[in-house]
Amino acid sequence: MDATSSQFVSSRRMGVYDPIHQISMWEETFKSNDTNNLTVSTSIIGEVEMKLDNQVHVQSEDASHGIFGTSVKYDQDANRLTDKTQRRLAQNREAARKSRLRKKAYVQQLESCRLKLVQLEQEATKLQGLYIGDGLGSNNLGFAGSVNSGITLFKMEYGNWLEEQNRQILELRTALSSHIGDIQLGTLVQGIMNHYTKLFSMKSAAAKADVFYVMSGMWKTTAERFFLWIGGFRPSELLKVLVPLSEPLTEQQRFDAYGLEKSCQQAEDALSQGMEKLQQMLADSVGPGQLVEGTHIPQMDTAMERLEALVSFVNQADHLRQETLRQMYRILTTRQTGRFLLDLGEYFQRLRALSKLWANRPQELTKSVIKH
């Protein structure tokens, strides 16, 4: 306890209270407290300033770390963007390379088609000499040009038709062996039926251009020409060969197939008899008279009209072939029809293979055949 307090206590104990003395003691106390408070305040202010300095230092360090972290993050984003750009550039280069390869293959295909077309035109020019002859006048030469283009187009279309048929046969063989559903199989069967319809339409246009070319079967292989009948196959003969391969059949199916075969034979006989009469009429038309270059022969007009009838015979024969396929499609089930069309396609494939084997047979075998 300080002196002032002691005096105050002693005076209270003595029962004497001096206000003025008390005020003076309070002033001294206040002065002493002010000094102490000032010292304390100065100390506090110093501490606060130190804390503020430390806080500012820490914040500046945090800020520097934040800026550095942002820089690192920015660098990482830039690297990712660069990698993405590089991948896109690589993809674009690969796409451009593939596009160049496709373009090159397309150009090569066009060149191959052009060479094939030139070869076909040369062959057609040779046929022109066989069918039309030389020195027949400008009108006939113009007709020869139309014949040439029509037959050339048919050759190209028939080559594409054979390639598509081979693809369909392979697809049908796979479908039958994998036992797919009747709906999917029916789609394949209908596609093959439509493919044969396309062939008959192509032949009709070719017959208008040059009926002799279609009738002679020059667009077929040698083995196929051996069985040729009015520009194609005999429906009745194919039924005899292929229907037994479609077994098992019900009694009704056998009866209907047999009836179809007999109907085909009757139609074939009628067309064959008509062809014989037409041939005789053509011979009678061109037989008399004398061919003089530059002169008009009336008999030739009649012969030309009868050649138009020959085109009709080819179309009727193809109609009979098409109707035979349609009737078999009606008689058989979907799976049996698929089997029938597969056997039909493979039959002609084997004939074409036989033609190649015969053409490429060893020379010794050829000499032996000639001797006998």
PDB file of C-alpha atoms in Angstrom, residues 132-365:
ATOM      1  CA  ILE A 132     -22.744 -54.945-139.960  1.00  0.00           C
ATOM      2  CA  GLY A 133     -19.958 -55.284-142.500  1.00  0.00           C
ATOM      3  CA  ASP A 134     -18.141 -52.606-144.412  1.00  0.00           C
ATOM      4  CA  GLY A 135     -19.254 -49.976-146.892  1.00  0.00           C
ATOM      5  CA  LEU A 136     -22.974 -49.936-146.040  1.00  0.00           C
ATOM      6  CA  GLY A 137     -23.453 -46.170-146.043  1.00  0.00           C
ATOM      7  CA  SER A 138     -23.556 -43.400-143.486  1.00  0.00           C
ATOM      8  CA  ASN A 139     -26.962 -44.303-142.002  1.00  0.00           C
ATOM      9  CA  ASN A 140     -25.880 -47.824-141.208  1.00  0.00           C
ATOM     10  CA  LEU A 141     -22.649 -46.548-139.732  1.00  0.00           C
ATOM     11  CA  GLY A 142     -24.643 -44.305-137.420  1.00  0.00           C
ATOM     12  CA  PHE A 143     -26.693 -47.325-136.360  1.00  0.00           C
ATOM     13  CA  ALA A 144     -23.458 -49.160-135.693  1.00  0.00           C
ATOM     14  CA  GLY A 145     -22.404 -46.411-133.322  1.00  0.00           C
ATOM     15  CA  SER A 146     -25.581 -46.808-131.264  1.00  0.00           C
ATOM     16  CA  VAL A 147     -25.161 -50.606-131.244  1.00  0.00           C
ATOM     17  CA  ASN A 148     -21.587 -50.185-130.064  1.00  0.00           C
ATOM     18  CA  SER A 149     -22.489 -47.948-127.131  1.00  0.00           C
ATOM     19  CA  GLY A 150     -25.494 -50.079-126.111  1.00  0.00           C
ATOM     20  CA  ILE A 151     -23.522 -53.336-126.042  1.00  0.00           C
ATOM     21  CA  THR A 152     -20.555 -51.704-124.316  1.00  0.00           C
ATOM     22  CA  LEU A 153     -22.870 -50.445-121.593  1.00  0.00           C
ATOM     23  CA  PHE A 154     -24.427 -53.902-121.212  1.00  0.00           C
ATOM     24  CA  LYS A 155     -20.999 -55.529-120.835  1.00  0.00           C
ATOM     25  CA  MET A 156     -20.055 -53.155-118.048  1.00  0.00           C
ATOM     26  CA  GLU A 157     -23.402 -53.545-116.304  1.00  0.00           C
ATOM     27  CA  TYR A 158     -23.277 -57.337-116.604  1.00  0.00           C
ATOM     28  CA  GLY A 159     -19.780 -57.420-115.125  1.00  0.00           C
ATOM     29  CA  ASN A 160     -21.040 -55.428-112.130  1.00  0.00           C
ATOM     30  CA  TRP A 161     -24.096 -57.687-111.945  1.00  0.00           C
ATOM     31  CA  LEU A 162     -21.887 -60.784-111.667  1.00  0.00           C
ATOM     32  CA  GLU A 163     -19.813 -59.222-108.887  1.00  0.00           C
ATOM     33  CA  GLU A 164     -22.962 -58.381-106.940  1.00  0.00           C
ATOM     34  CA  GLN A 165     -24.343 -61.886-107.503  1.00  0.00           C
ATOM     35  CA  ASN A 166     -21.151 -63.455-106.123  1.00  0.00           C
ATOM     36  CA  ARG A 167     -21.448 -61.240-103.050  1.00  0.00           C
ATOM     37  CA  GLN A 168     -25.098 -62.199-102.582  1.00  0.00           C
ATOM     38  CA  ILE A 169     -24.318 -65.911-102.923  1.00  0.00           C
ATOM     39  CA  LEU A 170     -21.669 -65.658-100.218  1.00  0.00           C
ATOM     40  CA  GLU A 171     -24.022 -63.734 -97.944  1.00  0.00           C
ATOM     41  CA  LEU A 172     -26.853 -66.212 -98.543  1.00  0.00           C
ATOM     42  CA  ARG A 173     -24.597 -69.204 -97.887  1.00  0.00           C
ATOM     43  CA  THR A 174     -23.504 -67.672 -94.579  1.00  0.00           C
ATOM     44  CA  ALA A 175     -27.091 -66.874 -93.604  1.00  0.00           C
ATOM     45  CA  LEU A 176     -28.324 -70.417 -94.277  1.00  0.00           C
ATOM     46  CA  SER A 177     -25.472 -71.981 -92.316  1.00  0.00           C
ATOM     47  CA  SER A 178     -26.017 -69.658 -89.332  1.00  0.00           C
ATOM     48  CA  HIS A 179     -29.786 -70.391 -89.179  1.00  0.00           C
ATOM     49  CA  ILE A 180     -30.940 -66.775 -89.081  1.00  0.00           C
ATOM     50  CA  GLY A 181     -34.632 -65.909 -88.748  1.00  0.00           C
ATOM     51  CA  ASP A 182     -37.083 -66.108 -91.628  1.00  0.00           C
ATOM     52  CA  ILE A 183     -37.564 -62.326 -91.678  1.00  0.00           C
ATOM     53  CA  GLN A 184     -33.868 -61.605 -92.253  1.00  0.00           C
ATOM     54  CA  LEU A 185     -33.582 -64.507 -94.676  1.00  0.00           C
ATOM     55  CA  GLY A 186     -36.661 -63.286 -96.546  1.00  0.00           C
ATOM     56  CA  THR A 187     -34.977 -59.904 -97.042  1.00  0.00           C
ATOM     57  CA  LEU A 188     -31.930 -61.581 -98.606  1.00  0.00           C
ATOM     58  CA  VAL A 189     -34.118 -63.780-100.814  1.00  0.00           C
ATOM     59  CA  GLN A 190     -36.139 -60.812-102.050  1.00  0.00           C
ATOM     60  CA  GLY A 191     -32.931 -58.926-102.818  1.00  0.00           C
ATOM     61  CA  ILE A 192     -31.679 -61.803-104.993  1.00  0.00           C
ATOM     62  CA  MET A 193     -35.031 -62.025-106.796  1.00  0.00           C
ATOM     63  CA  ASN A 194     -34.829 -58.312-107.561  1.00  0.00           C
ATOM     64  CA  HIS A 195     -31.272 -58.823-108.786  1.00  0.00           C
ATOM     65  CA  TYR A 196     -32.461 -61.333-111.417  1.00  0.00           C
ATOM     66  CA  THR A 197     -35.207 -58.903-112.443  1.00  0.00           C
ATOM     67  CA  LYS A 198     -32.522 -56.300-113.040  1.00  0.00           C
ATOM     68  CA  LEU A 199     -30.652 -58.742-115.316  1.00  0.00           C
ATOM     69  CA  PHE A 200     -33.740 -59.330-117.461  1.00  0.00           C
ATOM     70  CA  SER A 201     -34.228 -55.579-117.803  1.00  0.00           C
ATOM     71  CA  MET A 202     -30.587 -55.136-118.851  1.00  0.00           C
ATOM     72  CA  LYS A 203     -30.938 -57.893-121.454  1.00  0.00           C
ATOM     73  CA  SER A 204     -34.070 -56.290-122.885  1.00  0.00           C
ATOM     74  CA  ALA A 205     -32.202 -53.025-123.463  1.00  0.00           C
ATOM     75  CA  ALA A 206     -29.240 -54.903-124.966  1.00  0.00           C
ATOM     76  CA  ALA A 207     -31.543 -56.850-127.310  1.00  0.00           C
ATOM     77  CA  LYS A 208     -32.897 -53.581-128.666  1.00  0.00           C
ATOM     78  CA  ALA A 209     -29.331 -52.455-129.359  1.00  0.00           C
ATOM     79  CA  ASP A 210     -28.195 -55.771-130.927  1.00  0.00           C
ATOM     80  CA  VAL A 211     -30.448 -58.796-130.688  1.00  0.00           C
ATOM     81  CA  PHE A 212     -27.855 -61.028-132.379  1.00  0.00           C
ATOM     82  CA  TYR A 213     -25.364 -60.303-129.604  1.00  0.00           C
ATOM     83  CA  VAL A 214     -27.837 -61.396-126.921  1.00  0.00           C
ATOM     84  CA  MET A 215     -29.053 -64.410-128.888  1.00  0.00           C
ATOM     85  CA  SER A 216     -25.515 -65.662-129.498  1.00  0.00           C
ATOM     86  CA  GLY A 217     -24.678 -65.550-125.797  1.00  0.00           C
ATOM     87  CA  MET A 218     -21.339 -63.837-126.416  1.00  0.00           C
ATOM     88  CA  TRP A 219     -21.680 -62.179-122.995  1.00  0.00           C
ATOM     89  CA  LYS A 220     -21.582 -65.617-121.343  1.00  0.00           C
ATOM     90  CA  THR A 221     -18.782 -68.142-120.917  1.00  0.00           C
ATOM     91  CA  THR A 222     -18.334 -71.080-123.292  1.00  0.00           C
ATOM     92  CA  ALA A 223     -19.845 -73.673-120.949  1.00  0.00           C
ATOM     93  CA  GLU A 224     -22.887 -71.457-120.351  1.00  0.00           C
ATOM     94  CA  ARG A 225     -23.336 -71.011-124.111  1.00  0.00           C
ATOM     95  CA  PHE A 226     -23.443 -74.802-124.470  1.00  0.00           C
ATOM     96  CA  PHE A 227     -26.789 -74.786-122.602  1.00  0.00           C
ATOM     97  CA  LEU A 228     -28.033 -71.570-124.229  1.00  0.00           C
ATOM     98  CA  TRP A 229     -31.670 -71.243-125.288  1.00  0.00           C
ATOM     99  CA  ILE A 230     -32.905 -67.926-126.781  1.00  0.00           C
ATOM    100  CA  GLY A 231     -30.342 -65.869-124.934  1.00  0.00           C
ATOM    101  CA  GLY A 232     -30.462 -67.687-121.599  1.00  0.00           C
ATOM    102  CA  PHE A 233     -31.122 -70.899-119.695  1.00  0.00           C
ATOM    103  CA  ARG A 234     -34.011 -73.308-120.190  1.00  0.00           C
ATOM    104  CA  PRO A 235     -36.257 -73.065-117.109  1.00  0.00           C
ATOM    105  CA  SER A 236     -37.421 -76.688-117.366  1.00  0.00           C
ATOM    106  CA  GLU A 237     -33.846 -78.016-117.395  1.00  0.00           C
ATOM    107  CA  LEU A 238     -32.906 -76.011-114.320  1.00  0.00           C
ATOM    108  CA  LEU A 239     -35.969 -77.304-112.474  1.00  0.00           C
ATOM    109  CA  LYS A 240     -34.934 -80.884-113.237  1.00  0.00           C
ATOM    110  CA  VAL A 241     -31.473 -80.236-111.793  1.00  0.00           C
ATOM    111  CA  LEU A 242     -32.267 -77.952-108.847  1.00  0.00           C
ATOM    112  CA  VAL A 243     -35.633 -79.059-107.412  1.00  0.00           C
ATOM    113  CA  PRO A 244     -34.229 -82.376-106.054  1.00  0.00           C
ATOM    114  CA  LEU A 245     -31.587 -80.345-104.211  1.00  0.00           C
ATOM    115  CA  SER A 246     -34.344 -78.490-102.335  1.00  0.00           C
ATOM    116  CA  GLU A 247     -35.518 -81.619-100.487  1.00  0.00           C
ATOM    117  CA  PRO A 248     -37.237 -82.369 -98.216  1.00  0.00           C
ATOM    118  CA  LEU A 249     -40.439 -81.216 -99.946  1.00  0.00           C
ATOM    119  CA  THR A 250     -44.038 -81.947 -99.131  1.00  0.00           C
ATOM    120  CA  GLU A 251     -46.203 -83.892-101.553  1.00  0.00           C
ATOM    121  CA  GLN A 252     -48.006 -80.713-102.558  1.00  0.00           C
ATOM    122  CA  GLN A 253     -44.694 -78.945-103.202  1.00  0.00           C
ATOM    123  CA  ARG A 254     -43.472 -81.802-105.404  1.00  0.00           C
ATOM    124  CA  PHE A 255     -46.743 -81.782-107.321  1.00  0.00           C
ATOM    125  CA  ASP A 256     -46.613 -78.012-107.882  1.00  0.00           C
ATOM    126  CA  ALA A 257     -42.938 -78.105-108.911  1.00  0.00           C
ATOM    127  CA  TYR A 258     -43.618 -80.915-111.369  1.00  0.00           C
ATOM    128  CA  GLY A 259     -46.565 -79.026-112.831  1.00  0.00           C
ATOM    129  CA  LEU A 260     -44.402 -75.927-113.219  1.00  0.00           C
ATOM    130  CA  GLU A 261     -41.750 -77.956-115.013  1.00  0.00           C
ATOM    131  CA  LYS A 262     -44.324 -79.288-117.513  1.00  0.00           C
ATOM    132  CA  SER A 263     -45.735 -75.811-118.095  1.00  0.00           C
ATOM    133  CA  CYS A 264     -42.236 -74.515-118.769  1.00  0.00           C
ATOM    134  CA  GLN A 265     -41.620 -77.279-121.299  1.00  0.00           C
ATOM    135  CA  GLN A 266     -44.816 -76.413-123.156  1.00  0.00           C
ATOM    136  CA  ALA A 267     -43.933 -72.704-123.260  1.00  0.00           C
ATOM    137  CA  GLU A 268     -40.384 -73.503-124.386  1.00  0.00           C
ATOM    138  CA  ASP A 269     -41.673 -75.724-127.185  1.00  0.00           C
ATOM    139  CA  ALA A 270     -44.018 -72.986-128.372  1.00  0.00           C
ATOM    140  CA  LEU A 271     -41.260 -70.380-128.398  1.00  0.00           C
ATOM    141  CA  SER A 272     -38.849 -72.767-130.125  1.00  0.00           C
ATOM    142  CA  GLN A 273     -41.386 -73.471-132.864  1.00  0.00           C
ATOM    143  CA  GLY A 274     -41.942 -69.747-133.289  1.00  0.00           C
ATOM    144  CA  MET A 275     -38.186 -69.215-133.564  1.00  0.00           C
ATOM    145  CA  GLU A 276     -37.940 -71.870-136.290  1.00  0.00           C
ATOM    146  CA  LYS A 277     -40.719 -70.208-138.303  1.00  0.00           C
ATOM    147  CA  LEU A 278     -39.069 -66.813-137.876  1.00  0.00           C
ATOM    148  CA  GLN A 279     -35.744 -68.152-139.088  1.00  0.00           C
ATOM    149  CA  GLN A 280     -37.414 -69.594-142.174  1.00  0.00           C
ATOM    150  CA  MET A 281     -39.194 -66.307-142.855  1.00  0.00           C
ATOM    151  CA  LEU A 282     -35.915 -64.374-142.522  1.00  0.00           C
ATOM    152  CA  ALA A 283     -34.229 -66.773-144.936  1.00  0.00           C
ATOM    153  CA  ASP A 284     -37.060 -66.299-147.411  1.00  0.00           C
ATOM    154  CA  SER A 285     -36.805 -62.520-147.062  1.00  0.00           C
ATOM    155  CA  VAL A 286     -33.088 -62.156-147.757  1.00  0.00           C
ATOM    156  CA  GLY A 287     -32.828 -65.054-150.219  1.00  0.00           C
ATOM    157  CA  PRO A 288     -34.026 -63.485-153.459  1.00  0.00           C
ATOM    158  CA  GLY A 289     -32.646 -60.309-155.032  1.00  0.00           C
ATOM    159  CA  GLN A 290     -29.172 -58.984-155.677  1.00  0.00           C
ATOM    160  CA  LEU A 291     -27.203 -56.831-153.222  1.00  0.00           C
ATOM    161  CA  VAL A 292     -25.841 -53.767-154.958  1.00  0.00           C
ATOM    162  CA  GLU A 293     -24.116 -51.084-152.932  1.00  0.00           C
ATOM    163  CA  GLY A 294     -26.107 -47.858-152.796  1.00  0.00           C
ATOM    164  CA  THR A 295     -29.382 -49.413-154.003  1.00  0.00           C
ATOM    165  CA  HIS A 296     -32.544 -50.091-152.001  1.00  0.00           C
ATOM    166  CA  ILE A 297     -33.717 -53.696-151.685  1.00  0.00           C
ATOM    167  CA  PRO A 298     -37.377 -53.967-150.591  1.00  0.00           C
ATOM    168  CA  GLN A 299     -36.827 -57.415-149.131  1.00  0.00           C
ATOM    169  CA  MET A 300     -34.499 -55.891-146.496  1.00  0.00           C
ATOM    170  CA  ASP A 301     -37.356 -53.830-145.080  1.00  0.00           C
ATOM    171  CA  THR A 302     -39.321 -57.011-144.449  1.00  0.00           C
ATOM    172  CA  ALA A 303     -36.267 -58.668-142.883  1.00  0.00           C
ATOM    173  CA  MET A 304     -35.756 -55.706-140.541  1.00  0.00           C
ATOM    174  CA  GLU A 305     -39.362 -55.925-139.375  1.00  0.00           C
ATOM    175  CA  ARG A 306     -38.944 -59.595-138.619  1.00  0.00           C
ATOM    176  CA  LEU A 307     -35.769 -58.911-136.648  1.00  0.00           C
ATOM    177  CA  GLU A 308     -37.890 -56.750-134.370  1.00  0.00           C
ATOM    178  CA  ALA A 309     -39.978 -59.867-133.786  1.00  0.00           C
ATOM    179  CA  LEU A 310     -36.764 -61.619-132.762  1.00  0.00           C
ATOM    180  CA  VAL A 311     -36.327 -59.050-129.974  1.00  0.00           C
ATOM    181  CA  SER A 312     -39.814 -59.962-128.813  1.00  0.00           C
ATOM    182  CA  PHE A 313     -38.839 -63.656-128.659  1.00  0.00           C
ATOM    183  CA  VAL A 314     -35.883 -62.828-126.399  1.00  0.00           C
ATOM    184  CA  ASN A 315     -38.135 -60.799-124.089  1.00  0.00           C
ATOM    185  CA  GLN A 316     -40.725 -63.614-123.950  1.00  0.00           C
ATOM    186  CA  ALA A 317     -38.046 -66.166-123.095  1.00  0.00           C
ATOM    187  CA  ASP A 318     -36.745 -63.935-120.291  1.00  0.00           C
ATOM    188  CA  HIS A 319     -40.311 -63.428-119.068  1.00  0.00           C
ATOM    189  CA  LEU A 320     -40.701 -67.214-118.849  1.00  0.00           C
ATOM    190  CA  ARG A 321     -37.433 -67.446-116.871  1.00  0.00           C
ATOM    191  CA  GLN A 322     -38.546 -64.687-114.496  1.00  0.00           C
ATOM    192  CA  GLU A 323     -41.986 -66.245-113.954  1.00  0.00           C
ATOM    193  CA  THR A 324     -40.366 -69.596-113.190  1.00  0.00           C
ATOM    194  CA  LEU A 325     -38.361 -68.005-110.374  1.00  0.00           C
ATOM    195  CA  ARG A 326     -41.472 -66.274-109.051  1.00  0.00           C
ATOM    196  CA  GLN A 327     -43.494 -69.494-109.062  1.00  0.00           C
ATOM    197  CA  MET A 328     -40.759 -71.362-107.194  1.00  0.00           C
ATOM    198  CA  TYR A 329     -40.744 -68.526-104.661  1.00  0.00           C
ATOM    199  CA  ARG A 330     -44.491 -69.132-104.229  1.00  0.00           C
ATOM    200  CA  ILE A 331     -44.228 -72.929-103.989  1.00  0.00           C
ATOM    201  CA  LEU A 332     -41.311 -73.155-101.550  1.00  0.00           C
ATOM    202  CA  THR A 333     -40.897 -71.811 -98.038  1.00  0.00           C
ATOM    203  CA  THR A 334     -38.564 -68.885 -97.382  1.00  0.00           C
ATOM    204  CA  ARG A 335     -35.706 -71.135 -96.311  1.00  0.00           C
ATOM    205  CA  GLN A 336     -36.290 -73.548 -99.225  1.00  0.00           C
ATOM    206  CA  THR A 337     -36.348 -70.628-101.662  1.00  0.00           C
ATOM    207  CA  GLY A 338     -33.053 -69.413-100.222  1.00  0.00           C
ATOM    208  CA  ARG A 339     -31.588 -72.878-100.757  1.00  0.00           C
ATOM    209  CA  PHE A 340     -32.968 -72.970-104.319  1.00  0.00           C
ATOM    210  CA  LEU A 341     -31.475 -69.561-105.208  1.00  0.00           C
ATOM    211  CA  LEU A 342     -28.152 -70.554-103.659  1.00  0.00           C
ATOM    212  CA  ASP A 343     -28.052 -73.735-105.776  1.00  0.00           C
ATOM    213  CA  LEU A 344     -28.987 -71.705-108.860  1.00  0.00           C
ATOM    214  CA  GLY A 345     -26.200 -69.188-108.317  1.00  0.00           C
ATOM    215  CA  GLU A 346     -23.606 -71.844-107.549  1.00  0.00           C
ATOM    216  CA  TYR A 347     -24.690 -73.801-110.657  1.00  0.00           C
ATOM    217  CA  PHE A 348     -23.735 -70.894-112.921  1.00  0.00           C
ATOM    218  CA  GLN A 349     -20.561 -70.303-110.904  1.00  0.00           C
ATOM    219  CA  ARG A 350     -19.497 -73.887-111.598  1.00  0.00           C
ATOM    220  CA  LEU A 351     -20.252 -73.474-115.303  1.00  0.00           C
ATOM    221  CA  ARG A 352     -18.049 -70.385-115.428  1.00  0.00           C
ATOM    222  CA  ALA A 353     -15.314 -72.223-113.544  1.00  0.00           C
ATOM    223  CA  LEU A 354     -15.604 -75.112-116.005  1.00  0.00           C
ATOM    224  CA  SER A 355     -15.115 -72.674-118.896  1.00  0.00           C
ATOM    225  CA  LYS A 356     -11.894 -71.375-117.338  1.00  0.00           C
ATOM    226  CA  LEU A 357     -10.588 -74.879-116.693  1.00  0.00           C
ATOM    227  CA  TRP A 358     -11.305 -75.837-120.272  1.00  0.00           C
ATOM    228  CA  ALA A 359      -9.637 -72.712-121.652  1.00  0.00           C
ATOM    229  CA  ASN A 360      -6.560 -73.234-119.440  1.00  0.00           C
ATOM    230  CA  ARG A 361      -6.285 -76.986-119.905  1.00  0.00           C
ATOM    231  CA  PRO A 362      -2.746 -78.363-120.520  1.00  0.00           C
ATOM    232  CA  GLN A 363      -1.479 -78.315-124.102  1.00  0.00           C
ATOM    233  CA  GLU A 364      -0.900 -82.074-124.094  1.00  0.00           C
ATOM    234  CA  LEU A 365      -4.586 -82.662-123.370  1.00  0.00           C
TER     235      LEU A 365
END
